[in-house]
Short mmCIF file of C-alpha atoms in Angstrom, two decimals:
data_model
loop_
_atom_site.label_atom_id
_atom_site.label_comp_id
_atom_site.label_asym_id
_atom_site.label_seq_id
_atom_site.Cartn_x
_atom_site.Cartn_y
_atom_site.Cartn_z
CA MET A 1 22.27 -153.15 21.94
CA ASN A 2 24.97 -154.89 21.52
CA THR A 3 28.39 -154.22 21.93
CA VAL A 4 30.94 -154.82 19.54
CA GLY A 5 33.76 -157.20 20.04
CA HIS A 6 38.01 -155.92 20.56
CA ALA A 7 40.57 -157.08 18.67
CA ASP A 8 43.18 -159.90 19.12
CA ALA A 9 45.26 -161.68 17.26
CA ASN A 10 42.76 -160.73 14.48
CA GLY A 11 43.14 -157.11 14.86
CA LEU A 12 44.57 -154.69 12.43
CA GLU A 13 46.54 -156.89 9.50
CA LEU A 14 48.53 -154.13 7.76
CA ARG A 15 50.20 -154.98 4.48
CA PRO A 16 52.37 -153.58 2.09
CA PHE A 17 51.98 -152.37 -1.25
CA ARG A 18 53.88 -150.76 -4.27
CA GLY A 19 52.94 -147.34 -3.86
CA VAL A 20 51.89 -144.97 -6.99
CA ARG A 21 53.22 -141.14 -6.25
CA TYR A 22 54.21 -138.50 -8.50
CA VAL A 23 57.44 -138.16 -9.85
CA PRO A 24 59.10 -134.71 -8.72
CA GLU A 25 61.07 -134.08 -12.42
CA ARG A 26 57.42 -134.88 -14.59
CA VAL A 27 55.33 -132.37 -11.82
CA GLY A 28 55.34 -128.63 -11.33
CA SER A 29 55.82 -129.53 -7.49
CA LEU A 30 54.03 -131.64 -5.11
CA ALA A 31 52.74 -129.64 -3.19
CA ALA A 32 50.52 -127.86 -6.25
CA VAL A 33 49.65 -131.99 -7.71
CA THR A 34 47.86 -132.66 -3.99
CA SER A 35 44.56 -132.17 -2.79
CA PRO A 36 42.23 -131.82 0.46
CA PRO A 37 40.43 -135.11 0.60
CA TYR A 38 37.44 -135.00 -2.51
CA ASP A 39 34.77 -134.27 0.38
CA VAL A 40 36.61 -131.22 1.94
CA VAL A 41 37.08 -129.55 -0.99
CA VAL A 42 35.02 -126.79 -1.60
CA ARG A 43 33.01 -126.80 -5.28
CA PRO A 44 33.55 -124.93 -7.72
CA ASP A 45 35.76 -121.77 -6.48
CA GLY A 46 38.70 -124.38 -4.48
CA LEU A 47 38.19 -127.27 -7.87
CA LEU A 48 39.19 -124.76 -9.86
CA HIS A 49 41.80 -123.65 -7.51
CA LEU A 50 43.14 -126.85 -7.62
CA GLU A 51 42.64 -127.91 -11.35
CA SER A 52 44.50 -124.25 -12.08
CA ALA A 53 47.49 -124.74 -9.70
CA ASP A 54 49.13 -128.73 -12.40
CA PRO A 55 48.20 -129.76 -14.74
CA HIS A 56 48.07 -132.57 -12.48
CA ASN A 57 47.10 -132.36 -9.58
CA ILE A 58 44.78 -134.93 -7.93
CA VAL A 59 42.12 -133.61 -7.86
CA ARG A 60 41.40 -134.26 -11.75
CA LEU A 61 41.10 -137.93 -10.63
CA ILE A 62 39.38 -137.48 -7.26
CA LEU A 63 37.12 -135.36 -9.02
CA PRO A 64 37.08 -135.52 -12.32
CA GLN A 65 34.75 -132.83 -14.46
CA ALA A 66 32.71 -134.35 -17.47
CA THR A 67 28.52 -134.29 -18.27
CA THR A 68 27.61 -137.51 -16.79
CA PRO A 69 29.25 -139.71 -13.66
CA ALA A 70 30.38 -142.52 -16.89
CA ALA A 71 31.65 -139.65 -18.10
CA ARG A 72 33.62 -138.13 -15.30
CA ASN A 73 34.78 -141.96 -14.19
CA GLN A 74 35.71 -142.87 -17.38
CA GLN A 75 37.99 -139.81 -17.78
CA ALA A 76 39.41 -140.51 -14.39
CA ALA A 77 40.47 -143.37 -15.46
CA ASP A 78 41.52 -142.35 -18.71
CA THR A 79 44.08 -139.75 -16.61
CA LEU A 80 45.17 -142.67 -14.53
CA GLY A 81 46.38 -144.05 -17.33
CA ASN A 82 47.67 -141.70 -19.49
CA TRP A 83 49.75 -140.24 -16.37
CA LEU A 84 51.20 -143.94 -15.88
CA ALA A 85 52.44 -143.83 -19.26
CA GLU A 86 53.96 -140.60 -19.44
CA GLY A 87 56.30 -141.40 -16.53
CA ILE A 88 53.80 -138.96 -14.30
CA LEU A 89 53.19 -141.03 -12.03
CA ALA A 90 55.05 -143.80 -11.41
CA PRO A 91 54.38 -147.39 -9.08
CA ASP A 92 57.74 -148.26 -6.36
CA ALA A 93 59.93 -150.85 -7.22
CA GLU A 94 58.56 -152.95 -3.90
CA PRO A 95 55.76 -153.09 -1.59
CA SER A 96 56.44 -150.97 1.28
CA LEU A 97 54.55 -149.57 4.75
CA TYR A 98 55.41 -145.78 4.65
CA ILE A 99 55.49 -143.64 8.15
CA TYR A 100 53.60 -139.68 6.85
CA GLU A 101 54.36 -137.51 8.54
CA GLN A 102 52.56 -133.70 9.08
CA TYR A 103 53.41 -130.47 11.03
CA ASP A 104 52.20 -127.17 11.16
CA GLY A 105 54.03 -126.26 13.99
CA ASP A 106 51.07 -126.73 16.24
CA ILE A 107 50.51 -129.98 16.11
CA LEU A 108 52.66 -132.83 14.23
CA GLN A 109 51.44 -136.17 13.54
CA ARG A 110 53.13 -139.62 12.12
CA GLY A 111 51.38 -142.87 11.22
CA ILE A 112 51.89 -145.32 8.90
CA ILE A 113 50.08 -146.02 5.45
CA GLY A 114 49.25 -149.64 4.48
CA THR A 115 46.57 -151.41 3.02
CA LEU A 116 44.05 -152.90 6.17
CA ARG A 117 42.15 -156.37 5.74
CA LEU A 118 39.15 -155.07 5.52
CA SER A 119 35.75 -155.42 7.62
CA GLU A 120 32.54 -155.50 8.92
CA ALA A 121 31.88 -153.40 11.93
CA ALA A 122 30.22 -156.60 13.92
CA GLU A 123 33.83 -158.35 13.88
CA GLY A 124 35.27 -155.53 16.14
CA ILE A 125 38.16 -154.57 14.38
CA VAL A 126 37.49 -151.35 12.09
CA LEU A 127 35.35 -149.56 14.16
CA PRO A 128 32.90 -147.24 11.97
CA HIS A 129 31.21 -144.55 13.96
CA GLU A 130 28.45 -142.77 11.53
CA ASP A 131 25.92 -144.11 9.05
CA VAL A 132 26.96 -143.11 5.30
CA MET A 133 25.13 -141.52 2.87
CA PRO A 134 24.62 -145.01 -0.46
CA HIS A 135 24.08 -142.12 -3.21
CA VAL A 136 28.37 -141.05 -1.86
CA VAL A 137 29.41 -144.81 -1.55
CA GLU A 138 27.79 -145.28 -5.52
CA ASP A 139 29.25 -142.50 -6.20
CA ARG A 140 32.67 -143.76 -5.11
CA ALA A 141 32.24 -147.49 -5.83
CA ALA A 142 31.81 -146.20 -9.32
CA LEU A 143 35.28 -144.68 -9.49
CA MET A 144 36.86 -147.38 -8.08
CA ARG A 145 35.85 -149.63 -10.46
CA ALA A 146 36.46 -147.29 -13.27
CA THR A 147 39.96 -146.32 -12.31
CA SER A 148 40.82 -149.27 -10.65
CA ALA A 149 42.42 -147.52 -7.83
CA ASN A 150 42.33 -146.92 -4.46
CA LEU A 151 43.30 -142.90 -4.41
CA GLU A 152 43.48 -141.64 -1.13
CA PRO A 153 43.38 -142.89 1.73
CA LEU A 154 41.38 -142.98 4.85
CA LEU A 155 41.80 -141.36 8.24
CA LEU A 156 42.18 -144.63 10.96
CA THR A 157 42.67 -143.96 14.63
CA TYR A 158 43.74 -146.68 16.93
CA ARG A 159 45.20 -146.57 20.98
CA SER A 160 49.16 -147.67 22.38
CA ASP A 161 50.23 -147.79 25.75
CA GLY A 162 52.13 -144.97 24.13
CA ASP A 163 55.18 -146.96 24.71
CA ALA A 164 57.86 -146.44 22.01
CA THR A 165 57.87 -149.35 20.84
CA GLY A 166 56.07 -152.20 18.14
CA ALA A 167 54.72 -149.68 15.38
CA LEU A 168 55.88 -146.89 17.31
CA GLY A 169 59.06 -147.68 17.95
CA VAL A 170 59.23 -148.53 13.57
CA ILE A 171 57.67 -144.61 13.10
CA GLU A 172 60.36 -142.90 15.68
CA ARG A 173 63.17 -144.55 14.06
CA THR A 174 61.94 -143.81 10.87
CA ALA A 175 61.82 -140.36 10.88
CA LEU A 176 65.31 -140.21 11.78
CA ARG A 177 66.38 -141.38 8.34
CA ASP A 178 65.77 -138.72 4.87
CA PRO A 179 62.15 -138.86 3.40
CA LEU A 180 61.30 -139.94 0.62
CA LEU A 181 59.58 -137.00 -0.55
CA SER A 182 59.26 -133.14 1.72
CA THR A 183 56.59 -130.60 0.55
CA THR A 184 54.62 -127.79 2.23
CA THR A 185 51.53 -127.10 1.10
CA GLU A 186 49.80 -123.92 0.99
CA ASP A 187 47.73 -124.38 3.92
CA GLY A 188 51.05 -124.13 6.27
CA PHE A 189 51.79 -128.14 6.51
CA SER A 190 54.66 -130.31 5.90
CA HIS A 191 54.44 -133.42 4.76
CA ARG A 192 56.83 -135.71 4.51
CA LEU A 193 56.90 -139.47 3.75
CA TRP A 194 59.62 -142.64 4.29
CA SER A 195 59.81 -146.31 3.16
CA VAL A 196 59.57 -149.48 5.25
CA THR A 197 60.51 -152.50 3.78
CA ASP A 198 62.98 -154.22 5.88
CA PRO A 199 61.20 -157.46 6.73
CA ALA A 200 61.88 -157.82 10.46
CA GLU A 201 60.13 -154.16 10.93
CA ILE A 202 56.92 -155.05 8.86
CA ALA A 203 57.25 -158.37 11.46
CA GLU A 204 57.12 -155.79 14.40
CA ILE A 205 54.45 -153.50 12.95
CA ALA A 206 52.04 -156.19 12.15
CA SER A 207 52.75 -157.69 14.91
CA ASP A 208 51.63 -154.64 17.07
CA LEU A 209 49.42 -153.63 14.85
CA ALA A 210 47.22 -156.91 15.56
CA ARG A 211 46.56 -156.24 19.13
CA HIS A 212 44.43 -153.62 17.97
CA GLN A 213 41.17 -152.41 17.08
CA ALA A 214 40.42 -148.68 15.02
CA LEU A 215 37.99 -145.86 14.59
CA ILE A 216 37.52 -144.63 11.40
CA ALA A 217 38.13 -141.63 11.93
CA ASP A 218 38.10 -139.65 8.26
CA GLY A 219 36.62 -141.65 5.61
CA HIS A 220 33.41 -143.70 6.38
CA HIS A 221 31.94 -143.52 2.33
CA ARG A 222 35.31 -145.16 1.00
CA TRP A 223 35.35 -147.78 3.87
CA ALA A 224 31.73 -148.82 2.91
CA THR A 225 32.68 -148.18 -0.79
CA ASN A 226 35.48 -150.89 -0.20
CA LEU A 227 32.92 -153.53 1.40
CA ARG A 228 30.87 -152.89 -1.16
CA LEU A 229 33.46 -153.06 -4.11
CA ARG A 230 35.10 -156.66 -1.64
CA ALA A 231 31.81 -157.79 -2.03
CA GLU A 232 31.61 -158.00 -5.78
CA HIS A 233 34.84 -159.33 -5.90
CA PRO A 234 35.71 -163.70 -5.60
CA SER A 235 37.86 -163.68 -2.13
CA PRO A 236 40.55 -163.65 -2.29
CA SER A 237 41.43 -160.39 -3.98
CA ALA A 238 43.22 -157.28 -3.90
CA TRP A 239 39.78 -155.39 -3.40
CA ASP A 240 40.13 -157.31 -0.20
CA HIS A 241 41.47 -154.64 1.87
CA GLY A 242 42.14 -150.59 1.78
CA LEU A 243 44.59 -147.61 1.30
CA VAL A 244 44.41 -146.18 4.86
CA LEU A 245 46.70 -144.20 7.32
CA LEU A 246 46.77 -145.73 10.85
CA VAL A 247 47.40 -143.09 13.73
CA ASP A 248 48.39 -143.83 17.17
CA THR A 249 46.52 -140.94 19.48
CA ALA A 250 47.97 -142.34 22.27
CA ARG A 251 51.00 -140.72 21.09
CA TYR A 252 49.41 -138.22 17.96
CA PRO A 253 46.10 -137.34 19.33
CA LEU A 254 43.88 -135.91 16.65
CA ARG A 255 41.60 -132.14 16.69
CA VAL A 256 37.90 -132.76 15.91
CA ARG A 257 36.16 -130.33 14.70
CA ALA A 258 32.59 -129.86 13.56
CA ILE A 259 31.23 -130.83 10.16
CA HIS A 260 28.15 -127.78 9.64
CA ARG A 261 25.12 -127.87 7.41
CA TYR A 262 23.59 -125.50 5.32
CA LEU A 263 20.41 -125.79 4.33
CA HIS A 264 19.48 -124.57 0.77
CA ARG A 265 15.74 -123.92 0.60
CA LEU A 266 15.23 -122.47 4.59
CA PRO A 267 15.60 -118.66 5.08
CA VAL A 268 16.81 -117.95 8.32
CA ALA A 269 13.75 -116.38 9.52
CA ASP A 270 11.72 -118.63 8.18
CA ALA A 271 14.47 -121.34 10.32
CA LEU A 272 13.51 -118.68 13.54
CA ALA A 273 10.53 -119.31 12.87
CA ALA A 274 9.72 -122.20 13.35
CA LEU A 275 11.45 -122.70 16.66
CA GLY A 276 8.57 -121.26 18.52
CA ASP A 277 9.54 -121.50 21.70
CA SER A 278 11.14 -125.46 21.55
CA PHE A 279 14.24 -123.25 22.03
CA ARG A 280 15.93 -119.82 23.30
CA VAL A 281 17.34 -118.01 20.66
CA ARG A 282 19.50 -115.26 20.46
CA THR A 283 20.75 -112.87 18.40
CA ILE A 284 24.91 -112.28 19.07
CA GLU A 285 27.33 -109.69 18.03
CA GLY A 286 29.65 -110.89 14.96
CA PRO A 287 32.17 -111.79 14.08
CA LEU A 288 32.67 -114.94 13.48
CA ASP A 289 34.48 -115.90 15.54
CA HIS A 290 33.21 -114.34 18.56
CA ALA A 291 30.06 -116.71 17.89
CA LEU A 292 32.07 -119.18 17.66
CA ASP A 293 33.23 -118.62 21.40
CA VAL A 294 29.47 -118.06 22.77
CA LEU A 295 28.36 -121.89 20.62
CA ALA A 296 31.38 -123.04 22.59
CA GLY A 297 30.68 -122.06 26.57
CA ALA A 298 26.59 -122.84 25.85
CA ALA A 299 27.83 -126.39 24.08
CA GLY A 300 29.64 -127.21 27.11
CA LYS A 301 25.74 -126.51 29.12
CA GLY A 302 23.61 -128.65 26.81
CA ASN A 303 22.59 -128.68 22.76
CA ALA A 304 23.69 -125.55 21.07
CA PHE A 305 23.10 -124.68 17.66
CA VAL A 306 24.29 -121.05 15.81
CA LEU A 307 22.26 -120.29 12.71
CA ALA A 308 23.65 -117.52 10.55
CA GLY A 309 22.89 -116.23 6.93
CA ASP A 310 20.90 -113.06 7.63
CA GLY A 311 23.96 -111.09 8.16
CA ALA A 312 23.80 -111.71 11.96
CA PHE A 313 24.17 -114.93 14.54
CA HIS A 314 21.49 -116.14 16.22
CA LEU A 315 22.56 -119.24 19.19
CA VAL A 316 19.63 -121.50 19.34
CA ASP A 317 20.39 -123.79 22.18
CA HIS A 318 17.65 -124.13 25.98
CA PRO A 319 14.79 -127.27 23.88
CA SER A 320 12.29 -128.43 25.65
CA PRO A 321 12.84 -131.62 27.73
CA ASP A 322 9.29 -132.29 26.29
CA LEU A 323 9.59 -131.66 22.32
CA LEU A 324 13.14 -134.29 23.65
CA ALA A 325 11.13 -136.98 24.28
CA ARG A 326 9.17 -136.65 21.59
CA THR A 327 11.52 -136.78 18.42
CA VAL A 328 14.59 -138.41 19.51
CA PRO A 329 14.69 -142.25 20.10
CA ALA A 330 14.51 -143.83 23.13
CA ASP A 331 16.55 -147.05 22.66
CA PHE A 332 19.65 -145.68 22.15
CA PRO A 333 22.83 -144.10 25.06
CA GLU A 334 21.82 -141.61 26.29
CA ALA A 335 25.26 -139.96 25.16
CA TRP A 336 23.63 -140.78 21.63
CA ARG A 337 20.30 -138.87 22.17
CA THR A 338 22.36 -136.23 24.00
CA LEU A 339 24.27 -135.19 20.66
CA ASP A 340 23.87 -132.25 18.84
CA ALA A 341 23.56 -134.21 15.51
CA THR A 342 20.61 -136.11 17.14
CA VAL A 343 19.08 -133.31 18.41
CA LEU A 344 19.75 -131.48 15.48
CA HIS A 345 18.86 -134.48 12.28
CA ALA A 346 15.99 -135.78 14.82
CA THR A 347 14.13 -132.73 16.44
CA LEU A 348 15.38 -129.94 14.60
CA LEU A 349 15.35 -131.38 11.20
CA ASP A 350 13.38 -134.00 10.58
CA HIS A 351 10.69 -132.28 13.01
CA VAL A 352 11.07 -128.51 13.60
CA TRP A 353 12.00 -127.58 9.87
CA ARG A 354 10.78 -130.70 7.77
CA ILE A 355 13.89 -131.06 6.27
CA PRO A 356 14.96 -134.41 3.65
CA ASP A 357 18.69 -135.53 4.52
CA ASP A 358 19.25 -135.40 0.39
CA PRO A 359 21.64 -132.70 -1.06
CA GLU A 360 19.47 -131.25 -2.68
CA HIS A 361 18.59 -129.45 0.99
CA ILE A 362 21.42 -130.20 2.68
CA ALA A 363 25.18 -129.53 2.13
CA TYR A 364 27.62 -130.36 4.66
CA ILE A 365 30.55 -128.18 4.85
CA HIS A 366 34.29 -128.82 7.02
CA ASP A 367 35.04 -125.13 6.64
CA THR A 368 33.03 -122.51 9.18
CA ALA A 369 33.29 -119.31 7.17
CA ALA A 370 32.75 -120.83 3.61
CA THR A 371 29.28 -121.88 5.19
CA VAL A 372 28.34 -119.05 6.64
CA GLU A 373 29.56 -116.92 3.41
CA LYS A 374 27.20 -119.06 0.62
CA ALA A 375 24.32 -118.40 3.30
CA GLU A 376 24.35 -115.39 3.46
CA ARG A 377 25.06 -116.16 -0.58
CA ASP A 378 22.50 -118.23 -1.59
CA GLY A 379 19.98 -116.86 1.11
CA GLY A 380 19.61 -120.12 2.98
CA THR A 381 20.57 -120.93 6.38
CA ALA A 382 24.11 -122.20 8.12
CA VAL A 383 23.84 -124.73 11.08
CA LEU A 384 27.20 -123.96 12.76
CA MET A 385 27.87 -126.85 14.77
CA HIS A 386 30.42 -127.73 17.91
CA PRO A 387 33.20 -130.83 17.90
CA VAL A 388 32.43 -133.72 20.01
CA ARG A 389 35.36 -135.28 22.06
CA GLU A 390 37.00 -138.55 20.80
CA GLU A 391 36.34 -140.14 23.69
CA VAL A 392 32.67 -139.91 22.88
CA VAL A 393 32.98 -140.82 19.45
CA ARG A 394 35.15 -143.88 20.47
CA ASP A 395 33.07 -145.11 23.38
CA LEU A 396 29.95 -144.99 20.98
CA ALA A 397 31.78 -146.72 18.82
CA ARG A 398 32.83 -150.05 20.65
CA GLN A 399 29.03 -150.07 21.30
CA GLY A 400 28.15 -150.60 17.95
CA VAL A 401 26.53 -146.86 18.02
CA THR A 402 26.44 -145.07 15.07
CA MET A 403 26.48 -141.10 14.92
CA PRO A 404 23.86 -139.30 12.42
CA ARG A 405 26.77 -138.81 9.24
CA LYS A 406 29.19 -136.41 8.91
CA SER A 407 29.07 -135.86 13.12
CA THR A 408 33.19 -135.25 13.05
CA SER A 409 35.84 -133.77 11.68
CA PHE A 410 39.21 -135.01 12.44
CA GLY A 411 42.21 -133.79 11.29
CA PRO A 412 44.63 -133.28 9.74
CA LYS A 413 43.46 -134.77 7.64
CA PRO A 414 45.88 -137.14 5.46
CA ALA A 415 47.10 -134.99 1.80
CA THR A 416 45.25 -136.49 -1.34
CA GLY A 417 48.17 -136.85 -3.75
CA LEU A 418 51.08 -138.44 -2.26
CA VAL A 419 50.92 -142.06 -2.38
CA LEU A 420 47.90 -143.71 -3.83
CA ARG A 421 47.37 -147.65 -4.77
CA SER A 422 47.36 -149.46 -7.63
CA LEU A 423 44.94 -152.59 -7.40
CA ASP A 424 46.90 -153.20 -11.03
CA PHE A 425 50.37 -153.37 -9.39
#
């Protein structure tokens, strides 16, 4: 297995762009038109909530509703065109990089939004750490083709030496100025956005970032989509770059959370029965927070999961070493072979439960309570996961090793709708 290269003078290349933003006077409030990233919106309840928050909520662009995929994408394109024509959205007067801040009292995160030159993983500049689902990439690509826009930024991380120079110095100085916009969303996060147009500051950022490589924290499918669309257009073109938020985790560490699985067609009783004596199974007391605390304690001693959906919580841990040896591919680093997500997919889903990894059988849900509620409501099984440490993710990515899809959820994620990129400007 080859280790990918490190970024050098041909490292991260972030360019200014003419951000497309909501005109505050034309919408009820900036908070009411924002949304979480498309794959975090809980459907249908969350979708309906966002649609009703404001007639111009960004969810109408990122998750358009119509009877066919083609109709949905055309609707998004028409809506975007109408909002631009009506002055609901408008491009900024000059190309900018944007400093973006999120704050909720416990966490402060700042980063830079710009358009990043796309690169393949083998170049060692932008490192993916998860596999992607082809049908999701095709769905996102069709939407981007129709709208000719990057509707929401990916979240990428890099690590500096922590000194307030270069990009970090520009971020800290800019945050002392009056922002372009400031709003607080219903999740309690305050958001502020500034533009950076000074050529000297843009050059300072560029010089610094050229020395770094980045890890995709959130947005693997959008990155894969960008690469597909780049391949469809002769270079040079606007499709050579994609919209990203770059966060220096040496200064602003992200939180890493798990993404849980919901198994549509597997009742909890059947899931437990199929385990036999290959795992230890213990029923643990609720509420959910207590079950997650027990999971955290068990996860520190080996692979562990909590199954829910029958009104109880079941800790599944201590997998049979013989079973793992038979089911987990051996030609990967130990850090990959011992991941909970690896054991879940290679051992439980593929071998014990024999469940194909497709949307008819598995849903990936970020919100823990929502996963349990869906399982209890619909009769399937919620598989609750414990998060992976960022250091493990970054180390595997540098080795060129991708984790099973939807293994991590980095955050806080940027709010969708504060700044867009139209490839027409």
